[in-house]
Amino acid sequence: MNPLLTKTLLARNEKVLQQTVSVLRLAVSNPHPVLGCVLQSSERQYRSMPTHGIGRYKYLLPKEVPKKKKEKLQVKAIKTGTDTEYGVLNVQVSGHDMTIVEHYSQYVHNLCNRLKIKVDESYALPTKCTEVMLLQEQGTKMFADAVLSTHERIVQLSSLSSKLAPVFLEVLLRNQPEGVQLSIKEHTEADFYARFKARPELEELIAQIN
Amino acid sequence: MAAPVRRVLFRPLRRILTQIPGSGVASSGCRHLSVGLRVPAGQKPNDAVLESPSLWRLLGAVFVQRLAVISRDRSSIEKDFAELLKQTELERSLLADHELRLLEDAERVSRKQEEDYDSDEDSGQDIVTAQDLEDTWDQKLRQFKPAQRLTGSIQKQLLNSEADKKADRTCLERCLEDSLVLLVKEKIGSEDVWLLPQVQWENGETLRETAERALTTLTGNSIKATFLGNAPCGVYKYKFPKDVRTESCVGAKVFFFKALLGSGDLTPNKKGGHVWVSKTELQDYLKPQYLEQVGRFMVDL
């Protein structure tokens, strides 16, 4: 080819390239408010699909941590108390009227939160039902007169300091409602295992082995 | 001159009282009042507080309370709100088994009155209807008599004249809604003074043991109380009048210990006289400065 022709062709190509580059630069530096993110995220905007990806939003949400499945309860070592602090204490609230018992245990829990006492757990023990059988007036048969159910709620505290303990105890006793028994004990392993149901098949198998 | 001295002594006490609701940070300031704690053997309990021997006489006093037996009456707003809540709960609830039975029985009775009543078609009727059961329960409820809120002594008070009011304050069954404190009349110097039961500290015992001794000696052995904590909850310091002061003894410090009444009561033949009072009646008995110190640790919730 003629070298002059090629030179002019090259020069024209360069000009065209420069123009396109400048156009692109303009397009990138002043993004249209609607199309700006589309331009940044997808590299090309198809002429035939101008609204491609318009509904995408999941990439904007915060990353979700995958939900852990419930792990098996692990037997933790129970802390013992030191000279200035008590170890793990169980505040047990029991009574016949469920609303009063629950309200009082909630009061205890909230009081601990206020006084910055660490609450490990707050759980309920299964309800115990007692049937009151009375002798019938005319006759010798016993008939069920009433069913009394005893509800128990436990609030487990750890590291109650010995300065705070008398104040805490006094507040609890002053606000104890009628019909509710309060008892504070130290947490033992026997208490921990009392919550589990008995497994008769497992025990049978173990007895067979031995 | 006494005022600035008192302020210096009570700064550690105030720090304890303000730190309790705040945080669980262990403070070293409270060690100043560690006299009552069970210290390991071989260490004199009073080393932390006194530098020179016995410039002040030490006394241990006990603040015994009988806690409230019944809860207070509701105020008018509380009553109205409780009624409102009860009403909404009733209107929102479903019918119970017993109420359904009542409705069925009423319906059966109305069906019986109709002309085309067929007794064979009627489903089995119980011998004891639900209405009968309700009547028996009603009767039982009328037979039940709850205990009275105002006990006998209060009713006697209301009947007697104003002058007799003070005489009945030795009774432990009054004011079931409030907590009562034990006060004892002692002879100090030349006058009779009402104060909390106190006894002088002896060498070799902790202050809490002094307070326990005060309880047993001044009340006879009939009162059983549980002490809250090993540390005292309050302090009252006073100087003797100038003619009583000696070189070794300028005044006295009284350390208060809190206790809750378990059971038992004082024998009524106490020579000085004793009284169980509530918080509002305390000001009739105690001296103002003493009352101020007692009021700092008296909880009234």
Short mmCIF file of C-alpha atoms in Angstrom, two decimals:
data_model
loop_
_atom_site.label_atom_id
_atom_site.label_comp_id
_atom_site.label_asym_id
_atom_site.label_seq_id
_atom_site.Cartn_x
_atom_site.Cartn_y
_atom_site.Cartn_z
CA MET A 1 0.00 0.00 0.00
CA ASN A 2 0.98 3.52 -0.31
CA PRO A 3 2.85 4.49 2.93
CA LEU A 4 1.14 7.87 2.85
CA LEU A 5 -2.25 6.25 2.69
CA THR A 6 -1.43 3.97 5.60
CA LYS A 7 -0.18 6.89 7.62
CA THR A 8 -3.35 8.87 7.06
CA LEU A 9 -5.44 5.80 7.82
CA LEU A 10 -3.52 5.25 11.06
CA ALA A 11 -3.85 8.90 11.93
CA ARG A 12 -7.57 8.77 11.35
CA ASN A 13 -7.80 5.58 13.45
CA GLU A 14 -5.95 7.25 16.25
CA LYS A 15 -8.28 10.22 16.11
CA VAL A 16 -11.30 7.96 16.22
CA LEU A 17 -9.80 6.03 19.13
CA GLN A 18 -9.07 9.23 21.00
CA GLN A 19 -12.57 10.44 20.46
CA THR A 20 -14.07 7.21 21.71
CA VAL A 21 -11.74 7.22 24.71
CA SER A 22 -12.73 10.76 25.54
CA VAL A 23 -16.40 9.87 25.18
CA LEU A 24 -15.94 6.88 27.44
CA ARG A 25 -14.06 8.99 29.97
CA LEU A 26 -16.83 11.53 29.95
CA ALA A 27 -19.38 8.80 30.36
CA VAL A 28 -17.51 7.30 33.33
CA SER A 29 -16.69 10.60 35.06
CA ASN A 30 -20.24 12.02 34.92
CA PRO A 31 -22.37 8.98 35.58
CA HIS A 32 -26.05 9.27 35.00
CA PRO A 33 -27.67 8.93 38.39
CA VAL A 34 -29.77 5.96 37.30
CA LEU A 35 -27.32 4.17 35.14
CA GLY A 36 -24.23 4.93 37.26
CA CYS A 37 -24.16 1.76 39.33
CA VAL A 38 -25.08 -0.34 36.34
CA LEU A 39 -22.10 1.04 34.53
CA GLN A 40 -19.78 0.41 37.51
CA SER A 41 -20.91 -3.14 38.27
CA SER A 42 -21.49 -4.62 34.87
CA GLU A 43 -18.86 -3.80 32.45
CA ARG A 44 -20.98 -3.57 29.37
CA GLN A 45 -24.36 -2.12 28.86
CA TYR A 46 -26.10 -4.01 26.14
CA ARG A 47 -27.90 -1.89 23.67
CA SER A 48 -30.60 -4.52 23.37
CA MET A 49 -31.14 -4.97 27.15
CA PRO A 50 -31.01 -1.48 28.67
CA THR A 51 -32.65 -2.54 31.97
CA HIS A 52 -30.52 -5.61 32.50
CA GLY A 53 -30.00 -6.24 36.21
CA ILE A 54 -32.31 -3.45 37.25
CA GLY A 55 -33.85 -5.41 40.13
CA ARG A 56 -30.59 -6.58 41.74
CA TYR A 57 -30.44 -5.77 45.41
CA LYS A 58 -29.09 -8.83 47.26
CA TYR A 59 -25.50 -7.66 46.77
CA LEU A 60 -26.37 -4.53 48.75
CA LEU A 61 -27.59 -6.39 51.85
CA PRO A 62 -25.14 -7.15 54.70
CA LYS A 63 -23.61 -10.60 54.67
CA GLU A 64 -25.71 -13.13 56.60
CA VAL A 65 -23.90 -15.47 58.97
CA PRO A 66 -25.16 -19.01 58.36
CA LYS A 67 -27.46 -20.06 61.27
CA LYS A 68 -25.80 -22.55 63.61
CA LYS A 69 -27.66 -25.73 64.33
CA LYS A 70 -28.41 -26.36 68.03
CA GLU A 71 -25.34 -27.92 69.60
CA LYS A 72 -25.47 -30.63 72.19
CA LEU A 73 -25.51 -29.28 75.76
CA GLN A 74 -22.00 -29.37 77.06
CA VAL A 75 -21.31 -30.03 80.69
CA LYS A 76 -19.47 -26.95 81.85
CA ALA A 77 -17.29 -26.93 84.93
CA ILE A 78 -19.19 -25.18 87.72
CA LYS A 79 -17.31 -22.21 89.13
CA THR A 80 -16.64 -22.23 92.83
CA GLY A 81 -16.68 -19.05 94.91
CA THR A 82 -13.71 -17.09 96.08
CA ASP A 83 -13.38 -15.05 99.25
CA THR A 84 -15.12 -12.02 97.82
CA GLU A 85 -17.49 -13.58 95.34
CA TYR A 86 -20.00 -16.34 95.37
CA GLY A 87 -19.84 -19.05 92.69
CA VAL A 88 -22.88 -20.08 90.70
CA LEU A 89 -26.08 -19.50 92.67
CA ASN A 90 -29.60 -20.73 91.90
CA VAL A 91 -32.41 -18.42 92.94
CA GLN A 92 -35.44 -20.69 92.98
CA VAL A 93 -38.95 -19.25 92.98
CA SER A 94 -41.82 -21.68 93.47
CA GLY A 95 -45.52 -21.42 94.12
CA HIS A 96 -48.99 -22.47 93.05
CA ASP A 97 -50.06 -19.39 91.10
CA MET A 98 -48.19 -19.33 87.79
CA THR A 99 -48.64 -15.63 86.99
CA ILE A 100 -47.26 -14.48 90.33
CA VAL A 101 -44.33 -16.93 90.19
CA GLU A 102 -43.42 -15.86 86.66
CA HIS A 103 -43.74 -12.18 87.43
CA TYR A 104 -41.54 -12.52 90.50
CA SER A 105 -38.87 -14.44 88.58
CA GLN A 106 -38.94 -11.74 85.90
CA TYR A 107 -38.55 -9.15 88.64
CA VAL A 108 -35.50 -10.99 89.98
CA HIS A 109 -33.99 -11.18 86.50
CA ASN A 110 -34.55 -7.49 85.83
CA LEU A 111 -33.12 -6.55 89.21
CA CYS A 112 -29.96 -8.51 88.42
CA ASN A 113 -29.66 -6.72 85.09
CA ARG A 114 -30.01 -3.40 86.86
CA LEU A 115 -27.42 -4.20 89.50
CA LYS A 116 -25.09 -5.60 86.83
CA ILE A 117 -25.08 -9.09 88.32
CA LYS A 118 -24.33 -11.61 85.63
CA VAL A 119 -27.23 -13.95 84.92
CA ASP A 120 -26.08 -17.24 83.42
CA GLU A 121 -29.40 -18.87 82.71
CA SER A 122 -33.05 -18.49 83.55
CA TYR A 123 -35.08 -21.65 83.17
CA ALA A 124 -38.16 -23.42 84.45
CA LEU A 125 -38.41 -26.82 86.02
CA PRO A 126 -41.33 -29.06 85.01
CA THR A 127 -44.61 -28.41 86.83
CA LYS A 128 -45.57 -30.86 89.54
CA CYS A 129 -49.28 -31.60 89.90
CA THR A 130 -50.71 -32.73 93.23
CA GLU A 131 -54.22 -34.08 93.36
CA VAL A 132 -56.08 -33.41 96.57
CA MET A 133 -58.39 -36.32 97.27
CA LEU A 134 -61.15 -35.88 99.78
CA LEU A 135 -63.35 -38.48 101.34
CA GLN A 136 -66.85 -38.16 99.94
CA GLU A 137 -69.47 -36.95 102.39
CA GLN A 138 -71.91 -39.80 101.84
CA GLY A 139 -69.89 -42.89 101.22
CA THR A 140 -66.38 -44.20 101.50
CA LYS A 141 -65.06 -43.40 98.03
CA MET A 142 -62.39 -40.77 97.59
CA PHE A 143 -62.99 -38.21 94.94
CA ALA A 144 -60.64 -35.67 93.48
CA ASP A 145 -61.35 -32.34 95.05
CA ALA A 146 -58.67 -30.13 93.56
CA VAL A 147 -55.49 -30.23 91.55
CA LEU A 148 -52.66 -28.13 92.92
CA SER A 149 -49.82 -27.50 90.51
CA THR A 150 -46.45 -26.29 91.78
CA HIS A 151 -44.50 -24.13 89.34
CA GLU A 152 -40.78 -23.50 89.70
CA ARG A 153 -38.58 -20.94 88.04
CA ILE A 154 -34.82 -20.71 88.48
CA VAL A 155 -32.57 -17.75 87.82
CA GLN A 156 -28.92 -18.71 87.77
CA LEU A 157 -26.44 -16.06 88.86
CA SER A 158 -22.69 -16.14 88.70
CA SER A 159 -20.12 -13.98 90.49
CA LEU A 160 -22.34 -12.19 92.96
CA SER A 161 -19.97 -10.05 94.99
CA SER A 162 -20.16 -10.37 98.75
CA LYS A 163 -20.66 -6.62 99.16
CA LEU A 164 -23.79 -6.70 97.07
CA ALA A 165 -25.23 -9.95 98.41
CA PRO A 166 -26.89 -8.60 101.61
CA VAL A 167 -28.46 -5.67 99.76
CA PHE A 168 -29.69 -7.93 96.98
CA LEU A 169 -31.12 -10.44 99.42
CA GLU A 170 -32.91 -7.75 101.39
CA VAL A 171 -34.52 -6.29 98.28
CA LEU A 172 -35.66 -9.75 97.19
CA LEU A 173 -37.17 -10.55 100.56
CA ARG A 174 -38.92 -7.21 100.85
CA ASN A 175 -40.63 -7.62 97.51
CA GLN A 176 -41.52 -11.26 97.84
CA PRO A 177 -45.26 -11.67 97.19
CA GLU A 178 -47.56 -13.87 99.21
CA GLY A 179 -47.81 -17.48 98.10
CA VAL A 180 -44.31 -17.60 96.66
CA GLN A 181 -41.36 -19.41 98.23
CA LEU A 182 -37.87 -18.15 97.57
CA SER A 183 -34.73 -20.17 98.09
CA ILE A 184 -31.13 -19.45 97.13
CA LYS A 185 -28.75 -22.38 96.82
CA GLU A 186 -25.42 -23.11 95.25
CA HIS A 187 -25.52 -24.83 91.91
CA THR A 188 -24.37 -28.46 91.91
CA GLU A 189 -23.95 -31.11 89.23
CA ALA A 190 -26.93 -32.95 90.61
CA ASP A 191 -29.05 -29.86 89.92
CA PHE A 192 -27.76 -29.79 86.38
CA TYR A 193 -28.54 -33.43 85.70
CA ALA A 194 -31.96 -33.20 87.32
CA ARG A 195 -33.19 -31.26 84.32
CA PHE A 196 -32.62 -34.14 81.89
CA LYS A 197 -35.20 -36.80 81.24
CA ALA A 198 -34.41 -40.35 82.21
CA ARG A 199 -33.53 -42.65 79.30
CA PRO A 200 -34.74 -46.10 80.23
CA GLU A 201 -33.43 -47.90 77.11
CA LEU A 202 -29.95 -46.54 77.60
CA GLU A 203 -30.00 -47.55 81.23
CA GLU A 204 -31.23 -51.04 80.31
CA LEU A 205 -28.41 -51.49 77.83
CA ILE A 206 -25.85 -50.27 80.33
CA ALA A 207 -27.26 -52.67 82.93
CA GLN A 208 -27.00 -55.48 80.39
CA ILE A 209 -23.40 -54.70 79.70
CA ASN A 210 -22.47 -54.72 83.37
CA MET B 1 -15.27 21.14 114.40
CA ALA B 2 -17.05 17.87 114.66
CA ALA B 3 -18.58 18.22 111.20
CA PRO B 4 -15.40 18.06 109.05
CA VAL B 5 -14.09 15.15 111.14
CA ARG B 6 -17.27 13.23 110.52
CA ARG B 7 -17.09 13.88 106.81
CA VAL B 8 -13.62 12.39 106.63
CA LEU B 9 -14.67 9.24 108.40
CA PHE B 10 -17.72 8.64 106.30
CA ARG B 11 -16.18 9.06 102.89
CA PRO B 12 -15.39 5.34 102.51
CA LEU B 13 -18.93 4.49 103.63
CA ARG B 14 -20.44 6.82 101.04
CA ARG B 15 -18.26 5.29 98.37
CA ILE B 16 -19.65 1.88 99.18
CA LEU B 17 -23.22 3.12 99.09
CA THR B 18 -22.75 4.82 95.74
CA GLN B 19 -20.83 2.01 94.17
CA ILE B 20 -23.39 -0.64 94.83
CA PRO B 21 -25.87 0.36 92.11
CA GLY B 22 -23.16 1.39 89.68
CA SER B 23 -20.81 -1.39 88.78
CA GLY B 24 -19.35 -4.59 90.04
CA VAL B 25 -15.83 -3.26 90.20
CA ALA B 26 -14.11 -4.28 93.41
CA SER B 27 -13.13 -1.21 95.33
CA SER B 28 -10.31 -0.93 97.76
CA GLY B 29 -12.05 1.84 99.65
CA CYS B 30 -14.38 -0.55 101.44
CA ARG B 31 -11.49 -2.23 103.23
CA HIS B 32 -11.54 0.62 105.75
CA LEU B 33 -14.73 -0.79 107.21
CA SER B 34 -13.67 -4.41 107.15
CA VAL B 35 -13.86 -4.65 110.91
CA GLY B 36 -16.80 -6.99 110.84
CA LEU B 37 -15.38 -9.45 108.31
CA ARG B 38 -14.18 -12.84 109.37
CA VAL B 39 -10.44 -12.24 109.19
CA PRO B 40 -8.03 -15.18 109.31
CA ALA B 41 -6.75 -16.06 112.76
CA GLY B 42 -3.73 -14.22 114.04
CA GLN B 43 -4.81 -10.78 112.88
CA LYS B 44 -6.44 -8.28 115.18
CA PRO B 45 -9.68 -7.11 113.68
CA ASN B 46 -9.28 -3.48 114.55
CA ASP B 47 -5.89 -2.79 113.01
CA ALA B 48 -7.34 -1.19 109.93
CA VAL B 49 -9.34 1.46 111.76
CA LEU B 50 -7.40 2.54 114.85
CA GLU B 51 -3.85 3.74 115.07
CA SER B 52 -3.72 4.67 118.74
CA PRO B 53 -5.46 2.46 121.32
CA SER B 54 -9.07 3.20 122.35
CA LEU B 55 -9.61 6.87 121.84
CA TRP B 56 -13.18 5.92 121.05
CA ARG B 57 -15.39 3.43 122.73
CA LEU B 58 -16.70 0.86 120.24
CA LEU B 59 -20.24 -0.45 120.32
CA GLY B 60 -22.02 -2.97 118.12
CA ALA B 61 -25.73 -2.46 117.52
CA VAL B 62 -28.28 -4.59 115.72
CA PHE B 63 -31.06 -3.35 113.44
CA VAL B 64 -33.65 -6.16 113.60
CA GLN B 65 -36.56 -5.92 111.20
CA ARG B 66 -39.72 -7.89 110.92
CA LEU B 67 -40.51 -7.74 107.21
CA ALA B 68 -44.00 -7.03 105.93
CA VAL B 69 -46.34 -9.99 106.12
CA ILE B 70 -48.92 -8.93 103.55
CA SER B 71 -48.66 -6.70 100.51
CA ARG B 72 -49.89 -3.14 100.55
CA ASP B 73 -53.31 -2.11 99.38
CA ARG B 74 -53.53 -0.84 95.85
CA SER B 75 -53.86 2.86 95.19
CA SER B 76 -56.95 4.04 93.32
CA ILE B 77 -55.17 4.23 89.95
CA GLU B 78 -53.78 0.74 90.41
CA LYS B 79 -57.20 -0.56 91.36
CA ASP B 80 -58.85 0.95 88.29
CA PHE B 81 -56.17 -0.35 85.98
CA ALA B 82 -56.31 -3.82 87.47
CA GLU B 83 -60.07 -3.85 86.97
CA LEU B 84 -59.66 -2.77 83.38
CA LEU B 85 -57.10 -5.46 82.65
CA LYS B 86 -59.28 -8.09 84.27
CA GLN B 87 -62.24 -7.01 82.19
CA THR B 88 -60.34 -7.09 78.89
CA GLU B 89 -58.89 -10.49 79.73
CA LEU B 90 -62.33 -11.85 80.52
CA GLU B 91 -63.80 -10.52 77.31
CA ARG B 92 -60.99 -11.88 75.20
CA SER B 93 -60.93 -15.37 76.73
CA LEU B 94 -62.58 -18.49 75.40
CA LEU B 95 -65.23 -20.39 77.34
CA ALA B 96 -64.03 -22.98 79.83
CA ASP B 97 -65.33 -26.55 79.99
CA HIS B 98 -67.51 -25.78 82.95
CA GLU B 99 -69.10 -22.78 81.26
CA LEU B 100 -69.78 -24.85 78.13
CA ARG B 101 -71.52 -27.43 80.28
CA LEU B 102 -73.67 -24.73 81.86
CA LEU B 103 -74.73 -23.49 78.43
CA GLU B 104 -75.52 -26.99 77.23
CA ASP B 105 -77.66 -27.69 80.27
CA ALA B 106 -79.57 -24.46 79.80
CA GLU B 107 -80.12 -25.32 76.17
CA ARG B 108 -81.35 -28.80 77.09
CA VAL B 109 -83.82 -27.35 79.58
CA SER B 110 -85.17 -24.96 76.94
CA ARG B 111 -85.52 -27.84 74.48
CA LYS B 112 -87.49 -29.82 77.04
CA GLN B 113 -90.05 -27.02 77.26
CA GLU B 114 -90.80 -27.29 73.53
CA GLU B 115 -93.77 -29.23 72.30
CA ASP B 116 -92.00 -31.68 70.03
CA TYR B 117 -89.64 -32.90 72.69
CA ASP B 118 -88.49 -36.48 72.31
CA SER B 119 -86.84 -37.74 75.46
CA ASP B 120 -85.33 -40.77 73.70
CA GLU B 121 -83.34 -38.58 71.34
CA ASP B 122 -81.93 -36.59 74.13
CA SER B 123 -78.31 -37.38 74.84
CA GLY B 124 -77.29 -38.64 78.26
CA GLN B 125 -77.80 -36.18 81.04
CA ASP B 126 -75.65 -36.26 84.11
CA ILE B 127 -77.17 -36.73 87.51
CA VAL B 128 -75.16 -33.89 88.89
CA THR B 129 -75.60 -30.92 86.60
CA ALA B 130 -73.06 -28.17 86.23
CA GLN B 131 -75.32 -25.76 88.07
CA ASP B 132 -75.41 -28.08 91.08
CA LEU B 133 -71.65 -28.18 91.15
CA GLU B 134 -71.52 -24.41 91.09
CA ASP B 135 -73.92 -24.19 93.98
CA THR B 136 -71.84 -26.57 96.10
CA TRP B 137 -68.69 -24.56 95.33
CA ASP B 138 -70.46 -21.33 96.24
CA GLN B 139 -71.44 -22.80 99.59
CA LYS B 140 -67.88 -23.85 100.31
CA LEU B 141 -66.59 -20.38 99.48
CA ARG B 142 -69.00 -18.80 101.92
CA GLN B 143 -67.75 -21.10 104.63
CA PHE B 144 -64.14 -19.99 104.08
CA LYS B 145 -63.14 -17.02 106.22
CA PRO B 146 -59.89 -15.28 105.25
CA ALA B 147 -57.69 -13.82 107.97
CA GLN B 148 -58.23 -10.20 108.81
CA ARG B 149 -55.83 -7.55 107.64
CA LEU B 150 -56.23 -5.47 110.77
CA THR B 151 -55.33 -7.67 113.67
CA GLY B 152 -56.97 -7.56 117.04
CA SER B 153 -54.57 -5.07 118.60
CA ILE B 154 -55.21 -2.49 115.91
CA GLN B 155 -58.94 -2.82 116.34
CA LYS B 156 -58.43 -2.27 120.03
CA GLN B 157 -56.43 0.83 119.21
CA LEU B 158 -59.17 2.22 117.09
CA LEU B 159 -61.63 1.74 119.89
CA ASN B 160 -59.46 3.23 122.62
CA SER B 161 -58.55 6.85 123.03
CA GLU B 162 -55.51 8.62 121.61
CA ALA B 163 -53.45 8.18 124.77
CA ASP B 164 -53.45 4.41 124.50
CA LYS B 165 -51.94 4.37 121.04
CA LYS B 166 -48.38 4.23 122.26
CA ALA B 167 -49.00 1.38 124.66
CA ASP B 168 -49.74 -1.09 121.91
CA ARG B 169 -46.55 -0.58 120.01
CA THR B 170 -44.88 -3.52 121.69
CA CYS B 171 -47.11 -5.90 119.78
CA LEU B 172 -45.42 -7.64 116.88
CA GLU B 173 -48.61 -8.24 114.90
CA ARG B 174 -49.35 -4.62 114.10
CA CYS B 175 -48.72 -2.92 110.76
CA LEU B 176 -48.65 -6.10 108.71
CA GLU B 177 -48.00 -4.09 105.54
CA ASP B 178 -44.82 -2.39 106.74
CA SER B 179 -41.62 -3.62 108.24
CA LEU B 180 -41.06 -3.01 111.94
CA VAL B 181 -37.79 -2.25 113.73
CA LEU B 182 -36.92 -3.05 117.30
CA LEU B 183 -36.02 -0.12 119.57
CA VAL B 184 -34.91 -0.39 123.15
CA LYS B 185 -34.85 2.20 125.92
CA GLU B 186 -31.47 2.51 127.59
CA LYS B 187 -30.10 4.76 130.27
CA ILE B 188 -27.13 6.70 128.91
CA GLY B 189 -25.51 9.15 131.26
CA SER B 190 -28.38 10.63 133.15
CA GLU B 191 -31.22 10.34 130.68
CA ASP B 192 -33.31 7.62 129.10
CA VAL B 193 -32.74 7.31 125.41
CA TRP B 194 -34.48 5.20 122.79
CA LEU B 195 -31.98 3.49 120.52
CA LEU B 196 -31.19 0.27 118.68
CA PRO B 197 -30.01 -2.54 120.93
CA GLN B 198 -26.29 -2.06 121.45
CA VAL B 199 -23.51 -3.50 123.55
CA GLN B 200 -19.86 -2.60 124.01
CA TRP B 201 -17.27 -4.36 121.92
CA GLU B 202 -14.86 -6.65 123.76
CA ASN B 203 -11.38 -7.51 122.74
CA GLY B 204 -10.99 -10.56 120.58
CA GLU B 205 -14.39 -10.73 118.96
CA THR B 206 -15.58 -9.41 115.63
CA LEU B 207 -18.13 -6.61 115.57
CA ARG B 208 -20.75 -8.91 114.14
CA GLU B 209 -20.39 -11.14 117.20
CA THR B 210 -20.88 -8.02 119.30
CA ALA B 211 -24.11 -7.31 117.50
CA GLU B 212 -25.29 -10.88 117.99
CA ARG B 213 -24.47 -10.61 121.66
CA ALA B 214 -26.43 -7.36 121.83
CA LEU B 215 -29.44 -9.12 120.38
CA THR B 216 -29.33 -12.04 122.80
CA THR B 217 -28.54 -10.09 125.95
CA LEU B 218 -30.91 -7.19 125.54
CA THR B 219 -33.84 -9.25 124.33
CA GLY B 220 -33.46 -12.52 126.13
CA ASN B 221 -32.74 -15.60 124.11
CA SER B 222 -36.14 -15.76 122.50
CA ILE B 223 -35.48 -13.88 119.26
CA LYS B 224 -34.09 -15.74 116.25
CA ALA B 225 -32.72 -13.46 113.58
CA THR B 226 -30.54 -13.98 110.52
CA PHE B 227 -27.81 -11.44 110.03
CA LEU B 228 -27.25 -10.00 106.57
CA GLY B 229 -23.56 -9.93 105.80
CA ASN B 230 -20.47 -9.69 107.95
CA ALA B 231 -19.83 -6.01 107.38
CA PRO B 232 -21.68 -3.25 109.24
CA CYS B 233 -24.17 -1.24 107.26
CA GLY B 234 -23.93 2.04 109.15
CA VAL B 235 -22.00 4.01 111.72
CA TYR B 236 -22.87 6.67 114.27
CA LYS B 237 -20.14 8.61 116.00
CA TYR B 238 -20.61 10.99 118.86
CA LYS B 239 -18.42 12.70 121.42
CA PHE B 240 -19.23 12.62 125.08
CA PRO B 241 -20.12 15.87 126.83
CA LYS B 242 -17.04 17.61 128.18
CA ASP B 243 -17.49 16.58 131.80
CA VAL B 244 -17.62 12.85 130.95
CA ARG B 245 -14.64 12.90 128.62
CA THR B 246 -11.45 11.29 129.90
CA GLU B 247 -7.99 11.19 128.38
CA SER B 248 -8.43 7.78 126.86
CA CYS B 249 -12.04 8.10 125.82
CA VAL B 250 -13.34 10.98 123.77
CA GLY B 251 -16.55 9.53 122.49
CA ALA B 252 -18.17 6.44 121.09
CA LYS B 253 -18.73 4.87 117.71
CA VAL B 254 -21.72 2.65 117.14
CA PHE B 255 -21.61 0.16 114.24
CA PHE B 256 -24.99 -1.06 112.99
CA PHE B 257 -25.64 -4.53 111.62
CA LYS B 258 -28.75 -5.51 109.74
CA ALA B 259 -30.76 -8.58 110.66
CA LEU B 260 -34.09 -10.04 109.64
CA LEU B 261 -36.44 -11.49 112.20
CA GLY B 262 -37.05 -15.20 111.86
CA SER B 263 -39.24 -16.07 114.78
CA GLY B 264 -39.80 -15.25 118.40
CA ASP B 265 -40.54 -12.10 120.28
CA LEU B 266 -39.24 -10.26 123.31
CA THR B 267 -40.30 -11.25 126.76
CA PRO B 268 -42.65 -8.49 127.84
CA ASN B 269 -40.97 -7.87 131.22
CA LYS B 270 -38.14 -5.83 129.89
CA LYS B 271 -37.13 -3.21 132.43
CA GLY B 272 -36.33 -0.40 130.03
CA GLY B 273 -39.11 -1.01 127.61
CA HIS B 274 -39.00 -2.02 123.99
CA VAL B 275 -41.00 -1.05 120.99
CA TRP B 276 -41.53 -2.27 117.42
CA VAL B 277 -41.92 0.74 115.16
CA SER B 278 -42.32 1.39 111.49
CA LYS B 279 -40.24 3.91 109.55
CA THR B 280 -42.63 6.83 109.95
CA GLU B 281 -42.85 6.34 113.70
CA LEU B 282 -39.07 6.23 114.13
CA GLN B 283 -38.79 9.99 114.33
CA ASP B 284 -40.92 10.00 117.48
CA TYR B 285 -38.30 7.98 119.27
CA LEU B 286 -34.81 8.56 117.93
CA LYS B 287 -32.68 11.65 118.32
CA PRO B 288 -32.37 13.62 115.03
CA GLN B 289 -28.68 12.98 114.32
CA TYR B 290 -28.98 9.32 115.25
CA LEU B 291 -32.07 9.06 113.03
CA GLU B 292 -30.15 10.61 110.16
CA GLN B 293 -27.47 7.94 110.28
CA VAL B 294 -30.01 5.15 110.67
CA GLY B 295 -32.05 6.49 107.79
CA ARG B 296 -29.08 6.19 105.47
CA PHE B 297 -29.17 2.42 105.44
CA MET B 298 -32.81 1.78 106.18
CA VAL B 299 -34.40 0.46 103.01
CA ASP B 300 -38.06 1.14 102.48
CA LEU B 301 -39.28 -0.35 99.23
#
